[in-house]
């Protein structure tokens, strides 16, 4: 569903993270790279691995603006795969927040 191929480095990191997730051990990992290097798509693909196993995943962002950007960009891919994602920030109104909480 991606309009671009993943780089070999991205594929390698995804394989490493997947191996860590399958190990059953706690994983603490920092994904580091330049702006535009594909950190978000790597994180999203790893989240899809989690969702595929029947669990839920969360992507946290340091600012609401960045959270909104990630949501808009990743929703396109999620929709193509039939995966439901939601944006939950401090400014989401209670009336919108309740259905998101119920679907968790």
PDB file of C-alpha atoms in Angstrom:
ATOM      1  CA  UNK A   1       0.000   0.000   0.000  1.00  0.00           C
ATOM      2  CA  UNK A   2       3.010   2.311   0.125  1.00  0.00           C
ATOM      3  CA  UNK A   3       3.698   4.555  -2.856  1.00  0.00           C
ATOM      4  CA  UNK A   4       7.435   4.062  -2.296  1.00  0.00           C
ATOM      5  CA  UNK A   5       9.752   1.147  -1.530  1.00  0.00           C
ATOM      6  CA  UNK A   6      11.233   0.806   1.939  1.00  0.00           C
ATOM      7  CA  UNK A   7      14.973   1.243   2.196  1.00  0.00           C
ATOM      8  CA  UNK A   8      17.163  -1.679   3.232  1.00  0.00           C
ATOM      9  CA  UNK A   9      17.837   0.079   6.548  1.00  0.00           C
ATOM     10  CA  UNK A  10      14.105   0.419   7.209  1.00  0.00           C
ATOM     11  CA  UNK A  11      13.539  -3.250   6.386  1.00  0.00           C
ATOM     12  CA  UNK A  12      16.407  -4.274   8.660  1.00  0.00           C
ATOM     13  CA  UNK A  13      15.071  -2.264  11.588  1.00  0.00           C
ATOM     14  CA  UNK A  14      11.565  -3.682  11.101  1.00  0.00           C
ATOM     15  CA  UNK A  15      13.001  -7.218  11.130  1.00  0.00           C
ATOM     16  CA  UNK A  16      14.979  -6.454  14.303  1.00  0.00           C
ATOM     17  CA  UNK A  17      11.948  -4.990  16.064  1.00  0.00           C
ATOM     18  CA  UNK A  18       9.779  -7.922  14.960  1.00  0.00           C
ATOM     19  CA  UNK A  19      12.349 -10.373  16.318  1.00  0.00           C
ATOM     20  CA  UNK A  20      12.359  -8.475  19.619  1.00  0.00           C
ATOM     21  CA  UNK A  21       8.555  -8.546  19.769  1.00  0.00           C
ATOM     22  CA  UNK A  22       8.464 -12.305  19.130  1.00  0.00           C
ATOM     23  CA  UNK A  23      11.085 -12.972  21.815  1.00  0.00           C
ATOM     24  CA  UNK A  24       8.627 -12.364  24.655  1.00  0.00           C
ATOM     25  CA  UNK A  25      11.144 -10.123  26.399  1.00  0.00           C
ATOM     26  CA  UNK A  26      10.617  -6.483  27.232  1.00  0.00           C
ATOM     27  CA  UNK A  27      11.901  -4.202  24.522  1.00  0.00           C
ATOM     28  CA  UNK A  28      13.133  -0.647  24.929  1.00  0.00           C
ATOM     29  CA  UNK A  29      14.152   0.845  21.619  1.00  0.00           C
ATOM     30  CA  UNK A  30      14.968   4.296  20.299  1.00  0.00           C
ATOM     31  CA  UNK A  31      14.427   4.757  16.579  1.00  0.00           C
ATOM     32  CA  UNK A  32      16.715   7.555  15.525  1.00  0.00           C
ATOM     33  CA  UNK A  33      17.195   9.198  12.146  1.00  0.00           C
ATOM     34  CA  UNK A  34      17.186  12.415  10.182  1.00  0.00           C
ATOM     35  CA  UNK A  35      13.964  14.249   9.390  1.00  0.00           C
ATOM     36  CA  UNK A  36      12.332  12.455   6.478  1.00  0.00           C
ATOM     37  CA  UNK A  37      14.275   9.227   6.967  1.00  0.00           C
ATOM     38  CA  UNK A  38      11.131   7.128   7.466  1.00  0.00           C
ATOM     39  CA  UNK A  39      10.957   6.696  11.237  1.00  0.00           C
ATOM     40  CA  UNK A  40       7.188   7.153  11.288  1.00  0.00           C
ATOM     41  CA  UNK A  41       6.472   4.560   8.612  1.00  0.00           C
ATOM     42  CA  UNK A  42       8.780   2.079  10.368  1.00  0.00           C
ATOM     43  CA  UNK A  43       6.900   2.682  13.619  1.00  0.00           C
ATOM     44  CA  UNK A  44       3.560   2.310  11.823  1.00  0.00           C
ATOM     45  CA  UNK A  45       4.564  -0.977  10.206  1.00  0.00           C
ATOM     46  CA  UNK A  46       5.663  -2.289  13.588  1.00  0.00           C
ATOM     47  CA  UNK A  47       2.329  -1.173  15.017  1.00  0.00           C
ATOM     48  CA  UNK A  48       0.585  -3.128  12.250  1.00  0.00           C
ATOM     49  CA  UNK A  49       2.496  -6.225  13.369  1.00  0.00           C
ATOM     50  CA  UNK A  50       1.068  -5.702  16.849  1.00  0.00           C
ATOM     51  CA  UNK A  51      -2.456  -5.138  15.520  1.00  0.00           C
ATOM     52  CA  UNK A  52      -2.100  -8.227  13.332  1.00  0.00           C
ATOM     53  CA  UNK A  53      -1.487 -10.288  16.451  1.00  0.00           C
ATOM     54  CA  UNK A  54      -4.755  -9.067  17.971  1.00  0.00           C
ATOM     55  CA  UNK A  55      -3.415  -6.333  20.248  1.00  0.00           C
ATOM     56  CA  UNK A  56      -3.585  -2.543  20.115  1.00  0.00           C
ATOM     57  CA  UNK A  57      -0.813  -0.011  19.570  1.00  0.00           C
ATOM     58  CA  UNK A  58      -0.313   3.669  20.248  1.00  0.00           C
ATOM     59  CA  UNK A  59       1.869   6.226  18.522  1.00  0.00           C
ATOM     60  CA  UNK A  60       2.670   9.155  20.762  1.00  0.00           C
ATOM     61  CA  UNK A  61       3.947  12.472  19.464  1.00  0.00           C
ATOM     62  CA  UNK A  62       5.559  15.327  21.395  1.00  0.00           C
ATOM     63  CA  UNK A  63       3.193  17.974  20.010  1.00  0.00           C
ATOM     64  CA  UNK A  64      -0.434  18.054  18.981  1.00  0.00           C
ATOM     65  CA  UNK A  65       0.496  19.426  15.565  1.00  0.00           C
ATOM     66  CA  UNK A  66       2.822  16.496  14.913  1.00  0.00           C
ATOM     67  CA  UNK A  67       0.168  14.070  16.193  1.00  0.00           C
ATOM     68  CA  UNK A  68      -2.337  15.554  13.733  1.00  0.00           C
ATOM     69  CA  UNK A  69       0.160  15.301  10.863  1.00  0.00           C
ATOM     70  CA  UNK A  70       0.911  11.665  11.681  1.00  0.00           C
ATOM     71  CA  UNK A  71      -2.801  10.887  11.920  1.00  0.00           C
ATOM     72  CA  UNK A  72      -3.629  12.436   8.545  1.00  0.00           C
ATOM     73  CA  UNK A  73      -0.701  10.733   6.811  1.00  0.00           C
ATOM     74  CA  UNK A  74      -1.131   7.300   8.393  1.00  0.00           C
ATOM     75  CA  UNK A  75      -4.921   7.220   8.087  1.00  0.00           C
ATOM     76  CA  UNK A  76      -4.588   6.936   4.308  1.00  0.00           C
ATOM     77  CA  UNK A  77      -2.642   3.696   4.682  1.00  0.00           C
ATOM     78  CA  UNK A  78      -4.792   2.379   7.531  1.00  0.00           C
ATOM     79  CA  UNK A  79      -7.985   2.930   5.548  1.00  0.00           C
ATOM     80  CA  UNK A  80      -6.589   0.965   2.578  1.00  0.00           C
ATOM     81  CA  UNK A  81      -5.955  -1.974   4.920  1.00  0.00           C
ATOM     82  CA  UNK A  82      -9.202  -1.745   6.853  1.00  0.00           C
ATOM     83  CA  UNK A  83      -7.401  -0.794  10.065  1.00  0.00           C
ATOM     84  CA  UNK A  84      -9.149   1.698  12.313  1.00  0.00           C
ATOM     85  CA  UNK A  85      -7.044   4.475  13.786  1.00  0.00           C
ATOM     86  CA  UNK A  86      -8.072   7.465  15.871  1.00  0.00           C
ATOM     87  CA  UNK A  87      -6.562  10.745  16.975  1.00  0.00           C
ATOM     88  CA  UNK A  88      -6.767  11.444  20.687  1.00  0.00           C
ATOM     89  CA  UNK A  89      -5.242  14.706  21.891  1.00  0.00           C
ATOM     90  CA  UNK A  90      -5.842  17.113  24.726  1.00  0.00           C
ATOM     91  CA  UNK A  91      -8.058  19.288  22.560  1.00  0.00           C
ATOM     92  CA  UNK A  92     -10.417  16.480  21.503  1.00  0.00           C
ATOM     93  CA  UNK A  93     -13.843  17.345  22.933  1.00  0.00           C
ATOM     94  CA  UNK A  94     -15.526  15.020  25.439  1.00  0.00           C
ATOM     95  CA  UNK A  95     -18.250  14.155  22.948  1.00  0.00           C
ATOM     96  CA  UNK A  96     -15.599  12.949  20.476  1.00  0.00           C
ATOM     97  CA  UNK A  97     -13.414  11.389  23.161  1.00  0.00           C
ATOM     98  CA  UNK A  98     -16.107   9.053  24.519  1.00  0.00           C
ATOM     99  CA  UNK A  99     -16.523   6.927  21.349  1.00  0.00           C
ATOM    100  CA  UNK A 100     -12.737   6.686  21.008  1.00  0.00           C
ATOM    101  CA  UNK A 101     -12.433   5.412  24.580  1.00  0.00           C
ATOM    102  CA  UNK A 102     -15.296   2.946  24.019  1.00  0.00           C
ATOM    103  CA  UNK A 103     -13.575   1.500  20.963  1.00  0.00           C
ATOM    104  CA  UNK A 104     -10.321   0.891  22.812  1.00  0.00           C
TER     105      UNK A 104
END
